[in-house]
Short mmCIF file of C-alpha atoms in Angstrom, two decimals:
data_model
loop_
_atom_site.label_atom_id
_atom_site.label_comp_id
_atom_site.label_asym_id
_atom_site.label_seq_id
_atom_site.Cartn_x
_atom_site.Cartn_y
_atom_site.Cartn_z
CA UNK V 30 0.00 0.00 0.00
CA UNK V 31 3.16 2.34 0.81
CA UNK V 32 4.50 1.85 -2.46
CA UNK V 33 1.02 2.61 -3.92
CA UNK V 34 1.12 5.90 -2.34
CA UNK V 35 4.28 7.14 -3.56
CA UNK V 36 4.18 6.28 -7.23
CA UNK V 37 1.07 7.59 -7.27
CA UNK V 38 2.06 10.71 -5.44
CA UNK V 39 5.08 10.84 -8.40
CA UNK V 40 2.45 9.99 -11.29
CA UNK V 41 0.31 13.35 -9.95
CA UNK V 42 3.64 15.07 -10.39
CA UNK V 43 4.64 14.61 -13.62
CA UNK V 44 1.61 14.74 -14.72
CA UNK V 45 1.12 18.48 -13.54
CA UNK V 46 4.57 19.25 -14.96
CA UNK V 47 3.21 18.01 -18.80
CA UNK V 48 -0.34 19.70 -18.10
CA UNK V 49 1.32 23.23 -17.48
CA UNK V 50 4.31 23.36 -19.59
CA UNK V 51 2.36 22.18 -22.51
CA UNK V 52 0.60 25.71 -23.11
CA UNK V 53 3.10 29.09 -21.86
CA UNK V 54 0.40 31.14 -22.15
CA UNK V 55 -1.04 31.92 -18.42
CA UNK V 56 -4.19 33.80 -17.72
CA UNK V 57 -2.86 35.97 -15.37
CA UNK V 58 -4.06 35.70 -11.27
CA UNK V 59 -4.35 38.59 -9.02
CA UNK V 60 -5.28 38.94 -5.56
CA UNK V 61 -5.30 41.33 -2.50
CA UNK V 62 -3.03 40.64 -0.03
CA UNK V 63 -0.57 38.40 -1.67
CA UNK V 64 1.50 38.69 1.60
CA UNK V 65 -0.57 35.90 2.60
CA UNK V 66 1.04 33.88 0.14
CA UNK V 67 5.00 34.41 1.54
CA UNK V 68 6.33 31.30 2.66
CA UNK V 69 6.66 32.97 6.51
CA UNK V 70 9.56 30.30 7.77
CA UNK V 71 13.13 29.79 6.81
CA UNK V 72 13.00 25.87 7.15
CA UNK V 73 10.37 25.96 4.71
CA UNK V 74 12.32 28.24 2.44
CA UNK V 75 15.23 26.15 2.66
CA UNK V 76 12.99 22.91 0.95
CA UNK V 77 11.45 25.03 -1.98
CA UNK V 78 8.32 26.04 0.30
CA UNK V 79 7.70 22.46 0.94
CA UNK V 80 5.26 22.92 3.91
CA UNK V 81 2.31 20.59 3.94
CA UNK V 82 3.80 17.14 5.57
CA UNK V 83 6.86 17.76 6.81
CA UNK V 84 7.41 17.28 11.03
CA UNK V 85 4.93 19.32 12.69
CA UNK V 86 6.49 22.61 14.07
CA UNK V 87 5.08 26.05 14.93
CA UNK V 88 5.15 27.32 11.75
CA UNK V 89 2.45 24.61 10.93
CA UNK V 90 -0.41 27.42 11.63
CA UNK V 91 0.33 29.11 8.31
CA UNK V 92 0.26 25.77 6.44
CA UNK V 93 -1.43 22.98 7.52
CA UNK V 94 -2.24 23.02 11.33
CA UNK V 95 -3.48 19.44 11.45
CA UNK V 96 0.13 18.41 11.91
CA UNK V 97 0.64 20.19 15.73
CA UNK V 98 -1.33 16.99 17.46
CA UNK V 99 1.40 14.47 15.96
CA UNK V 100 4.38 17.15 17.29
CA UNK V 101 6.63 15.53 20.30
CA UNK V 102 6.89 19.10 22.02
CA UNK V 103 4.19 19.95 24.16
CA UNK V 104 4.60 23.90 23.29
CA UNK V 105 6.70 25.52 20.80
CA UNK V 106 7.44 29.11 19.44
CA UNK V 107 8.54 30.18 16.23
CA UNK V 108 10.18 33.90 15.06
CA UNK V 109 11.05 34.61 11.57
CA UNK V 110 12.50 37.70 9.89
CA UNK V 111 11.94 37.87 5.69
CA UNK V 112 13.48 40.95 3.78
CA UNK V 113 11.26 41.57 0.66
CA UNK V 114 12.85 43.19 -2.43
CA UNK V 115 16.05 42.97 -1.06
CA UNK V 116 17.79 43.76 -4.30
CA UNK V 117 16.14 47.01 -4.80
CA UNK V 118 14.93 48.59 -0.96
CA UNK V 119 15.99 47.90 1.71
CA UNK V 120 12.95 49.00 4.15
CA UNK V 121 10.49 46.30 2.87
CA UNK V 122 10.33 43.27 4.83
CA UNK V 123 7.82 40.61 6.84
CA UNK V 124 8.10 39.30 10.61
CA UNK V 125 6.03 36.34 11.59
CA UNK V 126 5.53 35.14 14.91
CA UNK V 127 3.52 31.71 15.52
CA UNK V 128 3.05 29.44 19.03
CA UNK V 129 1.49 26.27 19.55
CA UNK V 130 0.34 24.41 22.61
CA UNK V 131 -0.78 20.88 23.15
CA UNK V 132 -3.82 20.43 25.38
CA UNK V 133 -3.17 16.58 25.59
CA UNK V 134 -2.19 13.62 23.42
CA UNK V 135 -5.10 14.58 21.29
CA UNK V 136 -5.80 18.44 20.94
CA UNK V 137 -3.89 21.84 20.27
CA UNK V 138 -4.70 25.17 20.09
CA UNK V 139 -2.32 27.61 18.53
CA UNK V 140 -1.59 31.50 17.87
CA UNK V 141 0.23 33.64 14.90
CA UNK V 142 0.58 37.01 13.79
CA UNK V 143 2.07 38.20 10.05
CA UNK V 144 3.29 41.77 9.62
CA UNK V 145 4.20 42.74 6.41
CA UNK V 146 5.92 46.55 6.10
CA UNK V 147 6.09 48.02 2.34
CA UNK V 148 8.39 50.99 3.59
CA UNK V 149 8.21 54.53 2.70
CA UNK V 150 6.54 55.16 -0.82
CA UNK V 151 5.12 58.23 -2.36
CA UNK V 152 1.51 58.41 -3.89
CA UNK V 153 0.36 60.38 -6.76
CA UNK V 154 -2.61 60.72 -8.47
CA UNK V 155 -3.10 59.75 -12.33
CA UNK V 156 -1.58 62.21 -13.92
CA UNK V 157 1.42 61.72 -11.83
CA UNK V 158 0.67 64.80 -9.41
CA UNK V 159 2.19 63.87 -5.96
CA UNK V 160 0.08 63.80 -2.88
CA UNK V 161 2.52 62.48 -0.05
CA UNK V 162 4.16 59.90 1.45
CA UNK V 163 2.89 57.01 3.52
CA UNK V 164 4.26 53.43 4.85
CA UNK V 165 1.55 50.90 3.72
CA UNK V 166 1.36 47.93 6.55
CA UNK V 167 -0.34 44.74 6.32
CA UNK V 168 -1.20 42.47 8.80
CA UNK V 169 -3.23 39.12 10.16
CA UNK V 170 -3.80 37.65 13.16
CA UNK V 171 -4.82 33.78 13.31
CA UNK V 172 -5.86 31.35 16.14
CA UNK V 173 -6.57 27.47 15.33
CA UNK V 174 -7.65 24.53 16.80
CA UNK V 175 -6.27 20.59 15.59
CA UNK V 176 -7.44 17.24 17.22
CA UNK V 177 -6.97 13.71 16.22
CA UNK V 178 -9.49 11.82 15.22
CA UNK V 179 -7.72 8.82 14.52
CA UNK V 180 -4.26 7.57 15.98
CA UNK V 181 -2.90 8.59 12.63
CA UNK V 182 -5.38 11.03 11.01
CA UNK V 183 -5.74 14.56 12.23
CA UNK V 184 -7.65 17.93 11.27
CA UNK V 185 -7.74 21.56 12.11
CA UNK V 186 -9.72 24.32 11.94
CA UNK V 187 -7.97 27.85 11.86
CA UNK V 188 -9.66 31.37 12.14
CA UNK V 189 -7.59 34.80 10.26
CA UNK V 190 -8.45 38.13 10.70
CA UNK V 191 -6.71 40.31 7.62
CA UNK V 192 -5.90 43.97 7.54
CA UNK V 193 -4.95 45.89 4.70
CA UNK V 194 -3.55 49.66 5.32
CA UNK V 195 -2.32 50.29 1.51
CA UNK V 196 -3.33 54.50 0.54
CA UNK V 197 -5.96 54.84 3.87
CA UNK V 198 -6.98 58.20 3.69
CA UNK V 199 -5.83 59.34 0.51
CA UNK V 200 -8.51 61.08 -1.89
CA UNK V 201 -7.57 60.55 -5.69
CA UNK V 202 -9.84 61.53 -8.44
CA UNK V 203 -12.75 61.97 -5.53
CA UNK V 204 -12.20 58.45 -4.23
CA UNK V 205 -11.26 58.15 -1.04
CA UNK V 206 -9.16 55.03 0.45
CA UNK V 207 -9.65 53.20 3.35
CA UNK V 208 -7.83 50.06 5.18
CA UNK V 209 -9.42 46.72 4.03
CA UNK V 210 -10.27 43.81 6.25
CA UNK V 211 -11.52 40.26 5.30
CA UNK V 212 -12.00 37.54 7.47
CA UNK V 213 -11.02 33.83 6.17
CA UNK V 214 -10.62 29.94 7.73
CA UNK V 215 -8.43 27.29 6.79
CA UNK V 216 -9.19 24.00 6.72
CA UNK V 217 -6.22 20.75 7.00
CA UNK V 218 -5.74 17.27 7.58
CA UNK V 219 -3.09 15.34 7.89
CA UNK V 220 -2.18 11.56 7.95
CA UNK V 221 1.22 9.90 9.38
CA UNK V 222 2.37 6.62 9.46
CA UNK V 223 5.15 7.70 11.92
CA UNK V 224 4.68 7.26 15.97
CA UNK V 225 7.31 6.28 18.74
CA UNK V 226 7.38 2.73 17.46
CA UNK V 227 8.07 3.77 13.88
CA UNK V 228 10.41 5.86 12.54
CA UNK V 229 10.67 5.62 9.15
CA UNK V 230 7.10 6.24 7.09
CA UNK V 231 4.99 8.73 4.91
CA UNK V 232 3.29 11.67 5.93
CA UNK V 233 0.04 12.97 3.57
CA UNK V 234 -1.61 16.25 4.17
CA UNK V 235 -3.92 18.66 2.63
CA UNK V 236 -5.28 22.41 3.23
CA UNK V 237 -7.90 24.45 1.91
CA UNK V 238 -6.45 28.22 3.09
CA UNK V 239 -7.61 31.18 3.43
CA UNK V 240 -11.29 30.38 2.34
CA UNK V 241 -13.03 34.02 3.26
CA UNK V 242 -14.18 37.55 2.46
CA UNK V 243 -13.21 39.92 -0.21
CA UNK V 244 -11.47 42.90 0.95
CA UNK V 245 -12.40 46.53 0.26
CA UNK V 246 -9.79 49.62 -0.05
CA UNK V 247 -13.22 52.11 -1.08
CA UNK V 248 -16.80 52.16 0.18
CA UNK V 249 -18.03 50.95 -3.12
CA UNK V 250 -19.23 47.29 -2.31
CA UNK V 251 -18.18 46.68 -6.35
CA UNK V 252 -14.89 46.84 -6.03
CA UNK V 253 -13.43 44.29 -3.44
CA UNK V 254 -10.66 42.32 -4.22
CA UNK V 255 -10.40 38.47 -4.01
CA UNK V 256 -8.00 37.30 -1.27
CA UNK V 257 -5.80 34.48 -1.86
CA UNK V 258 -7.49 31.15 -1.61
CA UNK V 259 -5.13 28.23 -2.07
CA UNK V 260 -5.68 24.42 -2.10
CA UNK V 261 -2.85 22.22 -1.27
CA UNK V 262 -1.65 19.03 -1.13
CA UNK V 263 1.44 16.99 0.22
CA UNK V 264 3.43 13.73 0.75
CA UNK V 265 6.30 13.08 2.41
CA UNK V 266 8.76 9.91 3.09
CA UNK V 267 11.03 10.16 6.09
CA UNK V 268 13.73 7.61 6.79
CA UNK V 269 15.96 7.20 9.58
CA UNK V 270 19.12 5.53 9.44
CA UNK V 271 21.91 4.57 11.47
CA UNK V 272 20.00 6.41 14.25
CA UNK V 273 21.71 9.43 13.91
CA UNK V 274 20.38 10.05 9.96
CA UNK V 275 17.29 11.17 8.71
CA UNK V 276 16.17 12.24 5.57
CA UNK V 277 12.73 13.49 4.27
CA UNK V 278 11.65 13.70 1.03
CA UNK V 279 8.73 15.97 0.23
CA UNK V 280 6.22 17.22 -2.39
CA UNK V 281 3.99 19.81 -2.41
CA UNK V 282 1.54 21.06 -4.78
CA UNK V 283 -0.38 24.46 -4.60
CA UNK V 284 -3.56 26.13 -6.89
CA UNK V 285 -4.95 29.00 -6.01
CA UNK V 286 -8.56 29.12 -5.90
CA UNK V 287 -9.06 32.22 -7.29
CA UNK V 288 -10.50 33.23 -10.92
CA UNK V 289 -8.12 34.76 -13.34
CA UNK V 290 -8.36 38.69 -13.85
CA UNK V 291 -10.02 39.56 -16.97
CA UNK V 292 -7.98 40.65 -20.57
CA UNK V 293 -8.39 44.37 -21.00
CA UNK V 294 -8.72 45.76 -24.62
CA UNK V 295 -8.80 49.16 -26.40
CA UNK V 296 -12.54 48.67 -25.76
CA UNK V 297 -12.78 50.91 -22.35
CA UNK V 298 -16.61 49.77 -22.24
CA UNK V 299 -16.05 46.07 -23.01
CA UNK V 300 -13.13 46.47 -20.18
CA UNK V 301 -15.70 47.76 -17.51
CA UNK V 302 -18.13 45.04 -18.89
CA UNK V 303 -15.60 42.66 -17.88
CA UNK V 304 -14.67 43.88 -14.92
CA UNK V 305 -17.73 44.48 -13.42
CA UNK V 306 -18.31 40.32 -14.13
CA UNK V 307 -15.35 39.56 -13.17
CA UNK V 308 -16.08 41.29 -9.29
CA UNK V 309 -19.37 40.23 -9.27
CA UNK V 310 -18.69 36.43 -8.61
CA UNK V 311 -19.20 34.91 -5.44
CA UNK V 312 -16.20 33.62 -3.10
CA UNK V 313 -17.65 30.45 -3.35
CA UNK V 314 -18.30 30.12 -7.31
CA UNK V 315 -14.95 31.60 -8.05
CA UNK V 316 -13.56 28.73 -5.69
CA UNK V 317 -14.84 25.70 -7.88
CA UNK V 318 -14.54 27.31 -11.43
CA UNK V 319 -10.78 28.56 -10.53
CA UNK V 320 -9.87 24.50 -10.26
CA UNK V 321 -11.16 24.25 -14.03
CA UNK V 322 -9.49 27.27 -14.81
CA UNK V 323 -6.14 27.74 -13.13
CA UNK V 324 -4.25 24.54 -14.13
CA UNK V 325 -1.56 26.38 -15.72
CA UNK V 326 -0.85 28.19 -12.34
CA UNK V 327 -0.11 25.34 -10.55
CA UNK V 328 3.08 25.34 -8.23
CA UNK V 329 5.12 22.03 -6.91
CA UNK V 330 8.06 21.97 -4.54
CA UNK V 331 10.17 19.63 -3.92
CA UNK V 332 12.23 19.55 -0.69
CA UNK V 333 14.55 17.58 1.46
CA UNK V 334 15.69 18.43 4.58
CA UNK V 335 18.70 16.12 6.09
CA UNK V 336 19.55 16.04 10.24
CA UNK V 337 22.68 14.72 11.54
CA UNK V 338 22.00 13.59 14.95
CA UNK V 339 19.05 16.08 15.57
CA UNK V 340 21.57 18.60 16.12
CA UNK V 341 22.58 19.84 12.01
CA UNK V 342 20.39 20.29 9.23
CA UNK V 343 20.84 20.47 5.41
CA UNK V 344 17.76 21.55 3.12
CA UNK V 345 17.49 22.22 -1.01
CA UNK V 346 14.29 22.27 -2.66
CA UNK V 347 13.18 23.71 -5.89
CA UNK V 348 9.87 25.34 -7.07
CA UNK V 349 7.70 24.93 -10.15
CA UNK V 350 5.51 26.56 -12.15
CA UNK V 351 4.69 27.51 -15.83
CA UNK V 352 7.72 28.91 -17.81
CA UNK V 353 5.15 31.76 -18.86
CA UNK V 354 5.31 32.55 -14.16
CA UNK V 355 9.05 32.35 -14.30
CA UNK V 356 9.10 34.50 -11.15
CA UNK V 357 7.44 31.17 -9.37
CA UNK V 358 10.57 29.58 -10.13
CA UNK V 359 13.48 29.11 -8.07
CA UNK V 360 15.66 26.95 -6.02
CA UNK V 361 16.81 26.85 -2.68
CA UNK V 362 18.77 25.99 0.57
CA UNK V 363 19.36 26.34 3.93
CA UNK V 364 20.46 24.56 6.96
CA UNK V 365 19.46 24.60 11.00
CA UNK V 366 21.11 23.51 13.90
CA UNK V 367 19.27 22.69 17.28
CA UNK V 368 20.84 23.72 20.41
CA UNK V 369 19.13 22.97 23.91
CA UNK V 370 15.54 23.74 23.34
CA UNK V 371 16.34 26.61 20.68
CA UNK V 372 16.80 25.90 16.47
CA UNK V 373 18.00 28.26 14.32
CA UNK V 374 16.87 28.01 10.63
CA UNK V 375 18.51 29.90 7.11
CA UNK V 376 17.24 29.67 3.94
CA UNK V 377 18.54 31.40 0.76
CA UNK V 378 16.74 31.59 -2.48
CA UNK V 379 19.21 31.04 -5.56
CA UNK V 380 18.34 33.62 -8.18
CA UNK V 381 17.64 32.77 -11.69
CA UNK V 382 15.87 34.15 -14.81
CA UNK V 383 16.45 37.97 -15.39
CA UNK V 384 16.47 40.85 -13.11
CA UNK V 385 12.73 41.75 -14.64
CA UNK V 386 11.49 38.44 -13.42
CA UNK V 387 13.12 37.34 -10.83
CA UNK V 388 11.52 36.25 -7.57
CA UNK V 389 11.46 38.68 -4.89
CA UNK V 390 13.52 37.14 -2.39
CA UNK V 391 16.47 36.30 -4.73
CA UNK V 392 19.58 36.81 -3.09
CA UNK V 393 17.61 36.77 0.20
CA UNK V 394 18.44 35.32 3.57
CA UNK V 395 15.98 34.41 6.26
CA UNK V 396 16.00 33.25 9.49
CA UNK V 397 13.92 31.88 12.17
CA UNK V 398 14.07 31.33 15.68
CA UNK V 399 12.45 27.99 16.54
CA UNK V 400 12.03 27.37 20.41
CA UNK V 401 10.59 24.05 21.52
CA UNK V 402 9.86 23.26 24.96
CA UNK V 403 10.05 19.85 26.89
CA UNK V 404 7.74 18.14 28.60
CA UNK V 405 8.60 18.22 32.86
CA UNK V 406 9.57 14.75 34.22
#
């Protein structure tokens, strides 16, 4: 049955490879609040955003917070520090701070918080007329709850309350801009073959993310934004060896559930016709007809993540996507090493493509500070 798993889990890979690189051209997918969609952890960074099933951590809120049940530390805290645009400003950049805490064998609750800072920028109207400076924030603030339901099945539930401070207060061409806020849930599960008895096995996982509310920058109900739904799913083989070697193996595959923004022509009437459909779909709607529609934006990491006596880690991982999304693709590494009840994580994305389309942490280190805590004999 094992085996069965993992070809198939290879079969869905390549298959997803043909199926996008087939056809370059990509309708193209926008969303408010993209921050949402910044891998907010260096280990994951390190293993090409491979997230979904790899050992549960407290970084799992922002993925897949099913995992947290199945983790062997009864509370943990996590602290990581992302520069944005590095290669161009130098006042952009994203701190994340997540905590989990076992209730018992069986049940978690956890805690995180994502600020994202866009530094100093100055606004101007259409014709280019300048009408200040600002500092445009973003932020959320989520709190989740995972149980088992089976000795090696889990779910979770997680609730995410999103702000938006882009242009509040600025009046262009009579419109006047306010901060946005959406609420949203996400929705995981997660199945492990590994206990205390078993070492070596497969992890599978899944998360529906960020399932919730347009957001609004104006008080015309028209014109909110779509926030970043995502559906994703994972496998993962861990083996240990020798007792002081372990290796994972992990895949993850992402598609965002949200419907691609419409082609504007020299038409300006056909473009506000299309527009105007376009933000009048439902969350929900836009949800299923984004799966039939989005194929070509697919994304799949693949990571490994090596530890040497629980003490040093080794990660690479590479990420996917369309050649037409060249941005989405990239490669990357890091390493970790555990100390006491502290880890400390790097990752480094390796640029490639040109400077127009590269990803925006090329040539960009993160860290996190990892802290888990023991359980009192």
């Amino acid at each position: 049955m094992k085996k069965i798993a993992g070809v198939s889990i290879f079969v869905i890979f390549f298959y997803v490879i043909a199926t996008t690189q087939t056809n370059s051209r990509v309708n193209i997918v926008t969303t408010a609040v993209p921050f949402l969609r910044i891998s907010p952890d260096a280990r994951a960074g390190g293993m090409g955003d491979v997230t979904i099933v790899t050992s549960p951590d407290a970084s799992a809120i922002y993925y897949n917070l099913a995992k947290v049940p199945f983790a062997t530390s009864p509370t943990s805290i996590s602290l990581t520090y992302t520069p944005w645009l590095k290669e161009y400003v130098n006042d952009v950049y994203m701190i994340n701070l997540a905590a989990y805490h076992k209730l018992d064998e069986i049940q978690s609750v956890a805690a995180a918080i994502r600020y994202f800072n866009l530094g100093s920028m100055s606004f101007t109207d259409f014709q280019g007329n300048e009408l200040g400076k600002g500092r445009p924030r973003e932020f959320s603030i989520d709190v989740g709850y995972s149980r088992k339901l089976l000795n090696k099945l889990s779910l979770g539930l997680t609730f995410r309350y999103i702000n938006s401070n882009l242009a509040s207060g600025y009046a262009i061409n009579g419109i006047t801009y306010k901060t946005g806020h959406a609420i949203a849930t996400d929705i995981s599960a997660y199945y492990s073959t590994i206990d205390n008895e078993n070492v070596n096995g497969w992890r599978f996982g899944a998360a529906l993310s960020n399932l919730g509310s347009k957001i609004g920058y104006t008080n015309n109900a028209n014109s909110k934004e779509f926030i970043p739904a995502n559906l994703a799913l994972g496998a993962s083989y861990t083996h240990v060896f020798q007792k002081m070697h372990s290796l994972c193996i992990g895949v993850d595959i992402n598609e965002l559930l949200v419907p691609p923004s419409p082609t504007l022509t020299t038409n300006p009437i056909e473009n506000n016709q299309q527009l105007e459909k376009y933000r009048s779909q439902s969350v929900i709607s836009s949800w299923f007809s984004s799966l039939q529609n989005n194929v070509q934006q697919t994304q799949i990491g693949i990571g490994t993540e090596y530890w040497y006596n629980e003490q040093f880690a080794f990660r690479v991982g590479y990420n996917y996507a369309n050649k037409a999304l060249a941005y989405k693709r990239y490669a990357t590494i890091g390493a970790g090493i555990n100390y006491n009840n502290a880890q400390l994580n790097i990752s480094y994305l390796i640029p490639s493509g040109s400077t127009l389309i590269r990803n925006p942490l090329s040539n960009t280190l993160r860290f996190s500070l990892l802290f888990a805590f023991k359980k009192n004999n």
